[in-house]
Structures are given as C-alpha cells and as structure tokens.
Coordinates of C-alpha atoms in Angstrom, one line a residue:
Chain A
M1 CA -90.0 -98.3 -26.5
E2 CA -88.6 -96.2 -24.0
M3 CA -89.5 -92.4 -23.6
S4 CA -87.8 -89.5 -24.7
K5 CA -86.5 -86.9 -22.3
N6 CA -88.1 -84.4 -23.9
S7 CA -91.7 -86.9 -23.2
E8 CA -94.2 -85.9 -20.9
M9 CA -94.4 -87.3 -17.6
T10 CA -97.7 -88.0 -14.6
K11 CA -95.3 -89.2 -11.8
P12 CA -92.3 -88.9 -10.6
L13 CA -91.2 -93.0 -11.1
D14 CA -91.3 -91.6 -14.8
A15 CA -88.5 -89.5 -14.0
L16 CA -86.3 -92.1 -13.7
N17 CA -87.9 -94.8 -15.8
Q18 CA -86.7 -91.7 -18.0
A19 CA -83.2 -92.4 -17.0
R20 CA -82.5 -96.0 -16.6
N21 CA -79.1 -97.1 -17.9
K22 CA -77.9 -93.6 -17.4
S23 CA -75.5 -91.0 -14.8
V24 CA -78.0 -90.6 -11.9
L25 CA -76.4 -88.7 -8.6
A26 CA -77.9 -89.5 -5.5
E27 CA -78.2 -87.6 -2.5
L28 CA -79.1 -88.6 0.6
K29 CA -80.9 -87.5 3.8
N30 CA -77.1 -87.5 5.7
G31 CA -75.4 -86.0 3.0
L32 CA -74.0 -88.3 1.9
Q33 CA -73.2 -88.7 -2.2
F34 CA -73.5 -91.6 -4.3
V35 CA -72.9 -91.4 -9.0
G36 CA -73.9 -94.7 -10.5
T37 CA -75.4 -95.8 -13.5
L38 CA -78.9 -96.5 -12.5
K39 CA -79.6 -100.2 -12.8
A40 CA -83.3 -100.8 -11.6
F41 CA -85.7 -98.7 -9.3
D42 CA -88.9 -99.6 -7.0
I43 CA -92.6 -97.1 -5.1
H44 CA -90.6 -96.7 -2.8
L45 CA -87.6 -95.8 -4.4
N46 CA -85.7 -98.1 -3.9
I47 CA -82.3 -98.4 -5.9
V48 CA -79.5 -100.5 -8.3
F49 CA -76.7 -98.2 -9.0
D50 CA -73.9 -100.5 -11.0
N51 CA -70.6 -98.7 -10.8
A52 CA -71.2 -96.4 -8.0
Q53 CA -68.7 -94.3 -6.3
E54 CA -69.2 -92.0 -3.1
V55 CA -68.8 -88.7 -3.8
V56 CA -67.5 -86.2 -1.3
E57 CA -66.8 -83.0 -2.4
G58 CA -66.2 -84.0 -6.5
E59 CA -63.4 -85.8 -5.4
I60 CA -64.9 -89.9 -5.1
K61 CA -64.1 -91.4 -2.2
R62 CA -64.9 -95.2 -2.5
N63 CA -64.9 -97.2 -6.0
L64 CA -68.2 -99.0 -5.0
G65 CA -69.3 -101.4 -7.7
R66 CA -72.9 -102.4 -7.5
V67 CA -75.0 -101.4 -4.6
L68 CA -78.2 -101.4 -3.5
I69 CA -78.9 -98.0 -1.4
R70 CA -82.7 -98.0 1.0
G71 CA -85.2 -95.4 -0.7
D72 CA -86.3 -93.6 2.2
M73 CA -82.2 -92.6 3.0
I74 CA -82.6 -90.6 0.0
L75 CA -83.1 -86.9 -0.2
F76 CA -83.3 -86.9 -4.2
L77 CA -82.4 -88.5 -7.4
S78 CA -80.9 -86.3 -10.2
P79 CA -80.2 -87.2 -13.8
Q80 CA -76.4 -86.9 -14.8
N81 CA -76.2 -85.2 -18.5
K82 CA -72.4 -85.1 -18.6
Chain B
M1 CA -108.7 -78.7 -19.1
E2 CA -106.9 -77.3 -15.9
M3 CA -108.1 -75.5 -13.1
S4 CA -107.6 -72.3 -12.7
K5 CA -106.0 -70.4 -9.3
N6 CA -109.2 -69.5 -8.3
S7 CA -111.0 -72.9 -8.5
E8 CA -112.4 -74.7 -5.9
M9 CA -110.0 -77.4 -4.2
T10 CA -110.9 -79.9 -1.5
K11 CA -107.8 -82.1 -1.4
P12 CA -104.6 -80.8 -1.4
L13 CA -103.2 -82.3 -4.0
D14 CA -105.3 -80.1 -5.9
A15 CA -103.0 -77.2 -4.9
L16 CA -100.8 -79.2 -6.9
N17 CA -102.7 -79.6 -10.4
Q18 CA -103.1 -76.0 -10.7
A19 CA -99.5 -75.9 -10.4
R20 CA -97.8 -77.6 -12.5
N21 CA -95.0 -77.2 -15.4
K22 CA -94.9 -74.0 -13.3
S23 CA -92.3 -72.5 -10.7
V24 CA -92.3 -74.1 -6.9
L25 CA -90.3 -73.3 -3.7
A26 CA -89.9 -76.6 -2.0
E27 CA -88.4 -76.2 1.3
L28 CA -87.3 -79.3 3.2
K29 CA -87.2 -80.4 6.9
N30 CA -83.2 -80.8 6.6
G31 CA -83.4 -76.5 6.3
L32 CA -83.2 -77.0 1.9
Q33 CA -84.7 -74.4 -0.2
F34 CA -85.3 -75.8 -3.8
V35 CA -87.2 -73.5 -7.4
G36 CA -88.0 -75.8 -9.6
T37 CA -90.8 -76.7 -12.1
L38 CA -93.0 -78.8 -11.2
K39 CA -93.1 -81.8 -13.9
A40 CA -94.6 -84.3 -12.3
F41 CA -95.9 -85.4 -8.1
D42 CA -98.0 -88.4 -6.3
I43 CA -99.5 -89.1 -3.9
H44 CA -96.9 -89.6 -0.9
L45 CA -95.8 -85.6 -2.1
N46 CA -92.6 -87.1 -4.1
I47 CA -92.3 -84.2 -6.8
V48 CA -90.6 -83.3 -10.0
F49 CA -88.9 -79.9 -10.5
D50 CA -87.4 -79.4 -13.9
N51 CA -84.6 -76.3 -14.3
A52 CA -84.6 -76.8 -10.5
Q53 CA -82.1 -74.8 -8.6
E54 CA -80.3 -75.4 -4.9
V55 CA -81.2 -72.0 -2.8
V56 CA -79.6 -70.6 -0.2
E57 CA -80.5 -67.4 1.4
G58 CA -82.3 -65.7 -1.3
E59 CA -79.3 -67.1 -3.5
I60 CA -78.0 -70.0 -6.5
K61 CA -76.2 -72.5 -4.6
R62 CA -77.0 -74.6 -6.8
N63 CA -78.6 -75.5 -11.3
L64 CA -79.2 -79.3 -11.1
G65 CA -81.4 -80.0 -14.2
R66 CA -83.9 -82.3 -13.2
V67 CA -84.7 -83.4 -9.9
L68 CA -87.4 -86.2 -7.7
I69 CA -87.4 -85.1 -4.3
R70 CA -88.5 -87.5 -2.0
G71 CA -92.0 -87.1 -0.5
D72 CA -90.6 -87.9 3.0
M73 CA -88.5 -85.4 2.4
I74 CA -91.1 -81.7 2.4
L75 CA -92.0 -79.3 4.6
F76 CA -93.9 -77.6 2.4
L77 CA -94.4 -77.0 -1.2
S78 CA -95.1 -72.8 -2.3
P79 CA -96.5 -71.8 -6.0
Q80 CA -94.4 -69.2 -7.0
N81 CA -96.2 -66.1 -8.4
K82 CA -93.2 -64.2 -10.4
Chain C
M1 CA -82.0 -121.0 -12.1
E2 CA -79.7 -118.3 -11.3
M3 CA -80.5 -115.5 -13.1
S4 CA -76.5 -114.8 -14.7
K5 CA -74.9 -111.1 -13.0
N6 CA -74.9 -109.4 -16.0
S7 CA -78.3 -110.6 -16.2
E8 CA -81.7 -107.6 -17.3
M9 CA -82.6 -106.9 -13.5
T10 CA -85.8 -105.3 -13.5
K11 CA -86.4 -104.3 -10.1
P12 CA -84.0 -103.7 -6.3
L13 CA -84.3 -106.9 -4.7
D14 CA -83.2 -108.6 -8.2
A15 CA -79.3 -107.5 -7.6
L16 CA -79.8 -109.6 -4.5
N17 CA -81.6 -112.4 -5.6
Q18 CA -78.4 -112.5 -7.9
A19 CA -75.9 -111.8 -4.8
R20 CA -78.3 -114.7 -2.5
N21 CA -75.1 -117.0 -1.1
K22 CA -72.3 -114.6 -2.5
S23 CA -70.4 -112.1 0.3
V24 CA -72.5 -108.5 1.0
L25 CA -72.0 -105.5 2.2
A26 CA -74.8 -103.9 4.6
E27 CA -73.8 -100.8 4.8
L28 CA -76.2 -99.6 7.6
K29 CA -77.6 -96.1 8.9
N30 CA -75.5 -95.1 12.1
G31 CA -72.5 -96.0 10.3
L32 CA -71.9 -99.9 11.2
Q33 CA -70.6 -102.0 8.3
F34 CA -71.1 -106.1 8.3
V35 CA -69.8 -108.2 5.8
G36 CA -72.1 -111.6 6.0
T37 CA -73.3 -114.7 3.3
L38 CA -75.8 -113.4 1.8
K39 CA -79.3 -116.7 3.0
A40 CA -81.8 -115.1 3.3
F41 CA -84.1 -111.1 2.5
D42 CA -87.7 -110.0 2.1
I43 CA -88.9 -106.5 0.6
H44 CA -88.8 -104.4 3.9
L45 CA -84.4 -105.1 2.9
N46 CA -84.5 -107.4 6.4
I47 CA -81.2 -109.7 5.3
V48 CA -80.0 -112.7 7.1
F49 CA -75.8 -113.1 7.1
D50 CA -74.6 -116.1 7.4
N51 CA -70.7 -115.5 8.7
A52 CA -71.1 -112.4 9.4
Q53 CA -68.2 -109.7 10.4
E54 CA -69.2 -105.7 12.1
V55 CA -66.2 -104.5 10.2
V56 CA -64.8 -100.9 11.4
E57 CA -62.1 -99.2 9.3
G58 CA -61.7 -102.4 7.7
E59 CA -60.6 -104.3 10.5
I60 CA -63.0 -107.3 12.0
K61 CA -64.5 -105.7 15.1
R62 CA -66.9 -109.2 16.1
N63 CA -68.2 -112.4 14.2
L64 CA -71.8 -112.9 15.3
G65 CA -72.4 -116.1 12.8
R66 CA -75.7 -116.2 11.8
V67 CA -77.5 -112.0 12.1
L68 CA -80.7 -111.0 11.1
I69 CA -80.7 -107.3 10.1
R70 CA -83.2 -105.2 10.3
G71 CA -84.1 -103.6 7.0
D72 CA -84.7 -100.7 7.9
M73 CA -81.5 -99.9 8.9
I74 CA -79.7 -100.4 5.8
L75 CA -78.2 -97.6 4.4
F76 CA -76.5 -99.8 1.4
L77 CA -76.2 -103.3 0.3
S78 CA -73.2 -104.1 -2.8
P79 CA -72.6 -107.8 -3.1
Q80 CA -68.2 -108.4 -2.8
N81 CA -66.7 -109.9 -6.2
K82 CA -63.7 -110.3 -4.3
Chain D
M1 CA -124.6 -77.6 4.5
E2 CA -121.9 -75.9 6.9
M3 CA -122.4 -77.4 10.3
S4 CA -121.6 -75.3 12.7
K5 CA -118.9 -74.8 15.4
N6 CA -121.0 -76.7 17.6
S7 CA -122.5 -79.4 16.0
E8 CA -120.8 -82.5 17.3
M9 CA -118.0 -84.3 16.4
T10 CA -117.1 -87.8 15.3
K11 CA -114.0 -87.5 14.1
P12 CA -110.4 -85.1 14.4
L13 CA -110.7 -83.8 10.3
D14 CA -114.7 -82.7 11.3
A15 CA -112.7 -80.3 13.1
L16 CA -111.4 -79.9 9.8
N17 CA -113.4 -79.4 7.7
Q18 CA -115.4 -76.7 10.6
A19 CA -112.8 -74.6 10.0
R20 CA -112.7 -74.5 5.7
N21 CA -111.7 -71.0 4.5
K22 CA -111.2 -70.2 7.8
S23 CA -107.7 -68.6 10.1
V24 CA -106.3 -71.4 10.7
L25 CA -102.4 -71.6 13.6
A26 CA -100.0 -74.8 12.4
E27 CA -97.3 -76.0 14.9
L28 CA -94.6 -77.6 13.5
K29 CA -92.8 -80.2 15.1
N30 CA -90.0 -78.2 14.5
G31 CA -91.5 -75.6 15.8
L32 CA -92.6 -73.1 13.3
Q33 CA -95.8 -71.8 13.1
F34 CA -97.7 -70.5 10.1
V35 CA -101.1 -68.3 10.4
G36 CA -103.6 -69.5 7.0
T37 CA -106.7 -69.6 6.2
L38 CA -107.3 -73.3 5.5
K39 CA -108.4 -74.7 2.0
A40 CA -108.1 -78.4 1.5
F41 CA -106.4 -81.6 4.1
D42 CA -107.0 -85.1 4.0
I43 CA -106.3 -87.6 6.4
H44 CA -102.4 -87.5 5.9
L45 CA -103.3 -84.1 7.8
N46 CA -101.5 -82.4 4.7
I47 CA -103.4 -79.2 4.8
V48 CA -103.2 -75.8 1.7
F49 CA -102.6 -71.9 3.2
D50 CA -103.5 -70.0 1.1
N51 CA -102.1 -66.5 2.8
A52 CA -100.3 -68.1 4.2
Q53 CA -97.6 -65.8 6.5
E54 CA -94.6 -68.0 8.9
V55 CA -95.4 -66.6 12.4
V56 CA -92.0 -66.1 14.9
E57 CA -92.8 -64.4 18.2
G58 CA -95.8 -62.4 17.0
E59 CA -94.4 -61.2 14.3
I60 CA -94.7 -61.7 10.5
K61 CA -91.2 -63.7 8.9
R62 CA -92.5 -63.5 5.5
N63 CA -95.7 -64.4 3.4
L64 CA -96.0 -67.5 1.6
G65 CA -98.9 -66.8 -0.4
R66 CA -100.4 -70.9 -1.0
V67 CA -98.2 -73.4 0.5
L68 CA -99.4 -76.9 0.9
I69 CA -97.8 -78.6 4.6
R70 CA -97.3 -82.0 5.0
G71 CA -98.9 -84.0 7.5
D72 CA -96.0 -85.6 9.4
M73 CA -94.9 -82.2 10.3
I74 CA -98.0 -81.0 12.6
L75 CA -98.0 -80.8 16.6
F76 CA -101.4 -79.6 15.7
L77 CA -104.3 -77.2 14.1
S78 CA -106.0 -74.7 16.3
P79 CA -108.8 -72.3 14.4
Q80 CA -108.2 -68.5 15.5
N81 CA -111.5 -67.7 16.3
K82 CA -110.3 -63.4 15.1
Chain E
M1 CA -91.2 -131.0 12.3
E2 CA -88.5 -128.1 13.4
M3 CA -85.9 -127.0 10.2
S4 CA -82.4 -127.8 11.1
K5 CA -79.8 -124.7 11.0
N6 CA -78.9 -126.4 7.3
S7 CA -81.9 -126.8 6.2
E8 CA -82.2 -124.0 3.8
M9 CA -83.9 -120.1 4.2
T10 CA -85.4 -118.3 1.3
K11 CA -87.3 -115.9 4.4
P12 CA -85.8 -113.8 7.1
L13 CA -88.1 -115.4 9.5
D14 CA -87.3 -118.9 8.6
A15 CA -83.8 -117.6 11.1
L16 CA -86.1 -117.1 13.1
N17 CA -88.0 -120.2 13.2
Q18 CA -85.3 -122.2 13.7
A19 CA -83.9 -120.2 16.8
R20 CA -87.0 -120.6 18.5
N21 CA -86.1 -121.8 22.3
K22 CA -82.9 -120.8 21.6
S23 CA -81.1 -117.7 23.4
V24 CA -80.4 -115.1 21.1
L25 CA -78.4 -111.7 21.4
A26 CA -81.5 -108.9 20.5
E27 CA -78.6 -106.0 20.0
L28 CA -81.0 -102.4 20.0
K29 CA -80.8 -98.9 18.2
N30 CA -79.8 -97.6 21.0
G31 CA -77.0 -99.3 21.6
L32 CA -79.3 -101.6 24.2
Q33 CA -77.5 -105.5 24.3
F34 CA -80.8 -108.1 25.6
V35 CA -79.9 -111.5 25.6
G36 CA -82.7 -114.6 26.5
T37 CA -84.2 -117.2 25.1
L38 CA -86.9 -116.5 21.4
K39 CA -90.1 -117.5 22.2
A40 CA -92.2 -116.0 20.7
F41 CA -91.8 -113.1 16.8
D42 CA -94.3 -111.5 13.9
I43 CA -93.3 -109.9 10.5
H44 CA -92.7 -106.5 12.3
L45 CA -89.9 -108.1 14.5
N46 CA -91.5 -108.6 17.8
I47 CA -89.5 -110.5 20.0
V48 CA -90.2 -112.2 23.0
F49 CA -87.8 -113.5 25.6
D50 CA -87.9 -115.7 28.3
N51 CA -84.6 -114.6 30.8
A52 CA -84.3 -111.5 29.8
Q53 CA -81.2 -110.6 30.7
E54 CA -79.7 -106.7 29.9
V55 CA -76.0 -107.1 29.3
V56 CA -73.6 -104.0 29.7
E57 CA -70.3 -105.7 27.6
G58 CA -70.1 -108.5 28.8
E59 CA -72.5 -107.7 32.3
I60 CA -74.9 -108.9 33.4
K61 CA -76.6 -105.0 34.1
R62 CA -80.3 -105.9 35.2
N63 CA -82.5 -109.7 35.1
L64 CA -86.3 -109.0 32.8
G65 CA -87.3 -111.9 32.8
R66 CA -90.1 -112.3 30.2
V67 CA -89.5 -109.3 27.5
L68 CA -91.3 -108.3 24.5
I69 CA -89.2 -105.5 22.5
R70 CA -90.9 -103.4 20.1
G71 CA -89.5 -104.8 16.7
D72 CA -89.2 -101.0 15.0
M73 CA -86.6 -101.4 17.5
I74 CA -84.1 -104.5 16.9
L75 CA -80.4 -103.5 14.6
F76 CA -79.9 -106.8 14.7
L77 CA -81.1 -110.6 16.4
S78 CA -78.7 -113.4 16.2
P79 CA -79.0 -116.9 17.6
Q80 CA -76.3 -117.7 20.4
N81 CA -74.3 -121.2 19.4
K82 CA -73.7 -122.0 22.7
Chain F
M1 CA -125.2 -95.5 25.8
E2 CA -122.0 -94.9 27.3
M3 CA -120.1 -97.0 28.9
S4 CA -119.1 -96.1 33.1
K5 CA -115.7 -96.2 34.1
N6 CA -116.3 -100.1 35.6
S7 CA -116.8 -101.1 32.1
E8 CA -115.0 -103.5 30.6
M9 CA -112.2 -102.6 27.9
T10 CA -110.3 -104.7 25.3
K11 CA -109.1 -102.3 23.0
P12 CA -107.0 -98.9 24.2
L13 CA -109.7 -96.9 21.9
D14 CA -112.3 -97.9 24.7
A15 CA -110.6 -95.9 27.3
L16 CA -110.9 -93.0 24.8
N17 CA -114.8 -93.2 24.8
Q18 CA -115.1 -93.4 28.8
A19 CA -112.6 -90.2 28.3
R20 CA -115.0 -88.3 25.9
N21 CA -116.3 -84.8 27.1
K22 CA -114.4 -85.1 29.6
S23 CA -111.0 -83.0 30.5
V24 CA -108.2 -85.4 29.9
L25 CA -104.4 -84.9 29.4
A26 CA -102.0 -85.1 26.7
E27 CA -98.3 -85.8 26.8
L28 CA -96.2 -85.4 23.6
K29 CA -92.8 -86.4 22.2
N30 CA -91.1 -83.0 22.7
G31 CA -92.6 -82.9 25.8
L32 CA -94.6 -80.0 25.2
Q33 CA -98.1 -80.9 28.3
F34 CA -102.1 -80.1 27.2
V35 CA -104.9 -80.5 29.0
G36 CA -108.4 -79.7 27.3
T37 CA -112.3 -81.5 26.8
L38 CA -112.2 -84.8 24.6
K39 CA -113.8 -83.9 21.2
A40 CA -112.6 -86.3 19.0
F41 CA -109.7 -89.0 18.2
D42 CA -109.4 -91.6 15.4
I43 CA -107.3 -95.1 15.0
H44 CA -104.1 -92.6 15.2
L45 CA -104.8 -90.9 18.5
N46 CA -105.2 -88.0 15.6
I47 CA -107.2 -85.7 19.3
V48 CA -109.7 -82.8 19.2
F49 CA -109.1 -80.7 21.9
D50 CA -111.6 -78.1 22.9
N51 CA -110.3 -75.4 25.9
A52 CA -106.9 -77.3 25.8
Q53 CA -104.1 -75.2 27.8
E54 CA -100.2 -75.9 27.4
V55 CA -99.3 -76.5 30.8
V56 CA -95.6 -76.3 32.1
E57 CA -95.4 -77.7 34.9
G58 CA -98.3 -77.2 36.5
E59 CA -99.0 -73.2 35.5
I60 CA -101.2 -73.4 31.6
K61 CA -98.8 -70.8 29.4
R62 CA -101.3 -70.5 26.7
N63 CA -105.0 -71.2 25.9
L64 CA -105.8 -72.3 22.4
G65 CA -109.5 -72.9 22.5
R66 CA -109.9 -76.2 19.9
V67 CA -106.3 -78.0 18.9
L68 CA -105.8 -80.7 16.9
I69 CA -103.3 -82.5 18.4
R70 CA -101.4 -85.0 15.6
G71 CA -101.8 -88.7 17.1
D72 CA -97.7 -89.5 16.1
M73 CA -96.9 -86.2 18.9
I74 CA -99.1 -87.7 21.8
L75 CA -97.0 -89.9 24.5
F76 CA -99.1 -90.8 26.0
L77 CA -102.8 -89.8 27.0
S78 CA -104.0 -89.5 30.5
P79 CA -107.9 -88.8 31.6
Q80 CA -108.2 -87.0 34.9
N81 CA -110.3 -87.0 37.3
K82 CA -110.8 -83.6 38.2
Chain G
M1 CA -110.6 -119.6 29.1
E2 CA -107.2 -117.2 29.9
M3 CA -103.8 -119.8 28.6
S4 CA -101.2 -120.1 32.0
K5 CA -97.9 -118.7 32.2
N6 CA -96.3 -121.6 30.5
S7 CA -98.4 -122.4 27.9
E8 CA -97.5 -122.2 24.3
M9 CA -97.2 -119.0 22.7
T10 CA -96.7 -118.5 19.4
K11 CA -97.2 -114.7 18.8
P12 CA -95.9 -111.5 20.8
L13 CA -99.1 -111.1 21.7
D14 CA -100.0 -113.8 23.6
A15 CA -97.5 -112.8 25.7
L16 CA -99.6 -109.7 26.6
N17 CA -102.9 -111.8 26.1
Q18 CA -101.2 -113.6 29.7
A19 CA -100.1 -110.7 32.1
R20 CA -103.5 -108.5 30.9
N21 CA -105.1 -107.6 34.6
K22 CA -101.9 -107.7 35.7
S23 CA -98.9 -105.6 36.9
V24 CA -96.7 -104.6 33.9
L25 CA -93.3 -103.0 33.8
A26 CA -93.3 -100.2 30.5
E27 CA -89.7 -98.8 29.0
L28 CA -89.8 -96.6 26.6
K29 CA -87.6 -95.0 23.9
N30 CA -86.8 -91.4 25.3
G31 CA -86.2 -93.6 28.8
L32 CA -89.3 -93.1 30.9
Q33 CA -90.6 -96.3 32.7
F34 CA -93.4 -96.8 33.7
V35 CA -95.8 -99.5 36.2
G36 CA -99.8 -100.4 35.8
T37 CA -102.5 -103.1 36.0
L38 CA -102.7 -104.1 32.1
K39 CA -106.2 -102.8 31.4
A40 CA -105.9 -103.1 27.0
F41 CA -103.5 -103.0 24.1
D42 CA -103.6 -103.6 20.8
I43 CA -101.3 -104.8 17.8
H44 CA -99.2 -101.1 17.7
L45 CA -98.3 -101.5 22.0
N46 CA -100.9 -99.1 22.4
I47 CA -101.5 -100.1 25.9
V48 CA -103.6 -99.0 28.9
F49 CA -102.7 -99.2 31.7
D50 CA -105.1 -98.9 35.5
N51 CA -102.9 -97.1 38.8
A52 CA -99.9 -95.6 36.4
Q53 CA -96.7 -95.2 37.9
E54 CA -94.0 -92.9 36.8
V55 CA -90.9 -94.4 37.9
V56 CA -87.5 -93.4 38.1
E57 CA -84.7 -94.6 39.1
G58 CA -87.3 -97.2 41.6
E59 CA -89.4 -94.1 42.7
I60 CA -91.9 -93.5 42.1
K61 CA -92.2 -90.0 40.8
R62 CA -95.7 -89.7 39.0
N63 CA -99.0 -91.2 39.7
L64 CA -101.1 -91.0 36.7
G65 CA -103.6 -93.3 37.0
R66 CA -105.7 -94.6 33.5
V67 CA -102.9 -94.1 30.9
L68 CA -102.9 -94.4 26.4
I69 CA -99.0 -95.1 26.3
R70 CA -98.7 -95.1 22.2
G71 CA -97.4 -97.8 21.4
D72 CA -94.7 -96.9 19.2
M73 CA -92.7 -95.0 22.3
I74 CA -92.9 -98.6 23.4
L75 CA -89.0 -100.2 24.0
F76 CA -90.5 -103.2 26.0
L77 CA -93.4 -104.6 28.1
S78 CA -92.0 -107.1 30.6
P79 CA -94.5 -109.0 33.3
Q80 CA -93.9 -108.1 37.4
N81 CA -93.6 -111.6 39.1
K82 CA -93.6 -109.6 42.3

C-alpha cells in the first residue's frame, strides 16, 4: 500500500517511495537537470528514470529514455506536482 | 515526547531531532542556500524539506516544494528561530 | 530468465540486468561518453563494455574493444534502444 | 566526571570531550571560520555549536545561533582558552 | 584454469582475471596513460603492472618497471589485444 | 613501554605511536603546514597537536594551542628530530 | 620468509611486501614525488618511508627523514631497482 503524500515520513527515502512512478526533478552537482518518471532508487540515491529529459533553463535539451543516474552526483531530488 | 530546545544533546543528530517540523537553513558546499520545513533526515545528513525555497542573498530565487537534499552536499544546517 | 523491459523494477541495478548484452551509453563525470555492449557490472557501478567506443559529439573518437570503467566516474548509464 | 585539560588523551575525540560546552574554533576546508560553544559531536566530526558566529579576518560576519557543521568540511578544530 | 576470453562474465573483475599476465591499458582520471603487464589487482581496482610505461599521445614517456597504481585513480582499464 | 625509534614497524600507525608526545610536522593537502606535539591520533589519521603552530615558509604564522586536524586533510606526517 | 621478486603475486599488496626495506618511488596525485625506504604500509596504501626525499625533476628538494604519507594521496608506487 502506497503511503499518501501527507503520511508521516521518518527517513528521507520515504519521500522517494511516495514519488515512485511520478515525475521527479534531479538537479546534479555539476548543474545538469534531469526530469523523469522515478522507477527505482537505493540507499546511495542511485535512481532510475524512465522518459528522462535533460533540461537546460526550462528547455528540453535531450530525450534520454531510461537513465540510471549515479547517486553521488545528486544535489537534490524534487517531486514535480504537475 | 519531543525534547525541548534546552534539553541535553549528546550527538549532532539530536539537534536535528529537535528541529523536526521547524524551519531550517541548509547552506551547501557549493554556496547554495535552502530554507524549508525539516521533515526527515538520516545519519548521512540527507534531509527532506517541505516548502523548500532556494535563497540568494536573502531573496527567494525558487520555490521547490518538497526536496531531498543529498547529505554530502551539506556545509551546515541551522534551525531558524523565526 | 531475463526480465522483459516492462517488468517491475525495485532497485536501480535491475535496470542494468535488463540491459545486459545490449548497447548502453555511459556518460562520465568528466564529460567523456562511451557506448558499448554491457557485459558485466557490480554494486559500485563498475561496468565492462565489449566493443566500446569513445564518442565525441556523436562521432566515434576511439575504438577500445573491451573496457572496464570505474563506477565512481559514471554520471549516468542509458540503455540504447537502437 | 569531566577530564581536566591535562588528563591523558589517547584518541582525538578525547580532545573534543574536554572542550564540550566551551568555545571552539572550527576552520573549514573552504576557508570559512566559525566560533561557537561545542554542544555535540560524533566520530565523523559532525559538530553542533550554539551561539555560532562566522568570523572573517577576526570580524564577526554572521550570527547563526545553533549550527550543525558537517564533519567532512572540517579542516581543524581548536578549543579557545579565552 | 584460466577462463577464455569468450567465457561468460558476471562481474567486472572477471574481465581482469582474463587479462592477468597480458598487456593492459590504464587510463587515469588525471589523463595519464600507463601500459603494462597486469600482475595483480583487487576489488578497489588497485593494480600492479610489470614493465609499465607511461604513454603520452602514443609515445613512451617513462619506463617505470613495476608500479602499483591506486584504484581510485583509474578511469578505465582496457586489455590490449596486440 | 614505548618502542624505540629503531624497533620494528609493521603498520604505519606504529610510526605515530613512536612519535607520541614528540614534535611532528603535518603537511596538509591544501599546502598548509602545522608543527606541534603529537598527543593523539586514530586510524583515520585524525591527530591532536598541543602547542600547534601554523608555519609558512619556515616562519610561524599562527599559534593555535591545541588543534584536532581532520585526517583526510593530511598529506604527510613527519616526526621532527630536533 | 620474504618472497623473491619473481614469486607469484595475487594481490597488489604482495608487491609492497616484496619492496619492504627497499627504495620506492611514491608519485602523488598532486604531482609531488617522494623516494624513500619502505618501512610499513597498510590496506589504505598509507606508507612509511625512512630517509624520505622530496624529488622535483630528478633533483632532491627536501630531506624529510621519516614520513607517513596518507594512502589516498598516492597515484602510484614503484620499487626502485637501483
């Protein structure tokens, strides 16, 4: 049973569990931005996006399909409520 | 039972426990500043903010909603008593 | 039995299992891009490509044959459906 | 019972135990300097200061109240005998 | 019994096992290139070459004899089929 | 019983054990140099100096008293036989 | 019993065991070069040299006596057969 967005979180990964199969923004340490559908993640913050797009200043730069982004490059992850 | 601000701390994470659901400033190693309501954290200092805002020289630059910030990017965290 | 592309993923490495023996793009933290046939990987994201090619702006720069790329240099891995 | 300053140390964290609730200078890898009252620390050298001040060339730049500084940013910690 | 080059790999280190006592190119994160006979390696990708040569743009710059290269400096390793 | 300087070493920390309570030079990865009396150390090479001095080109720049230097900033440690 | 230089190696540290009490070149990630008599090492590649010399373009720059070099600064180690 998936927890609702307002259910209690105790650990950061709970936030990712709630965002699974939803659109998530990943901003990387080198400034790159990717948006995609969150399919999988682990404790290292390695993530898999489907339908991933690299975004530069709000414009789509590349369509990448499925990507596995290495967790140690993540600056932040933000679920997109759109 | 939540510990009061003046209760004894022994470990750094005790300070975050006391700041849960309160406004916290996160200053990152790359100079970015985020303010938000602290919802979750772990031993790596991965944190989840709700109502997160990126702040540049005291001005709000972006409203980000919920963000999970990777702990290894944190320079310091400071509860905001405001 | 190999999982189909549409089978459920729970962990990021499941995405690599599905891409084994297929063409994968590896974009590195230093900007280099390699394409090759994914032969092996581990939890550090160390990967082995056969028929690896270094690619610069869509052009093949070097044919490298087999390469083992160190996982901590990976920015992202993307299976190529081509 | 708190050990006196001259009691025997065997491990580096013993020096922090002796400095608890006292004024400590934290010089960071990026050149920033913070002074505050040491309230908590752990084996990663994550530290919590109360009444923390950012100091630039001997001048107070910012009053930060309570801060949790991530241990991997610490260059050195020095108890202030003032 | 050594596995042949075409035998099945499951882990990246299997590729190094197959290259033991053969010529291997090591390209490092700082751009240096070394070629040598692979004598030993471990899970960190620390490697020992005998008859190691530093190579710059295809030219031998230094003959180093035996070298132990620290694994965290490796960008990629590529067996040389020559 | 303290080992003499000429006793057998098997591990690097044995060298620090022999230098305890003696003057040691710490050269850091960022080029800073500190000299002080080695009071404590651990497996991460975190060290505590008493009477620590920052030294620039052979001149004392700062008297710091007691400092705990984070081990991951150490380039090398060298006992001073003076 | 010390293994001869031509005995079989299986792990990189075997190469260091064979070089104990012999002259070894340490080239560091920041370009510095040290030559000394290898006295001790561990799995992190922390090493202790006696009679260590910093070398710049083949010239001795500094005589350092005993040094403990932090393993994570090592680019490569090369036994000197001289």
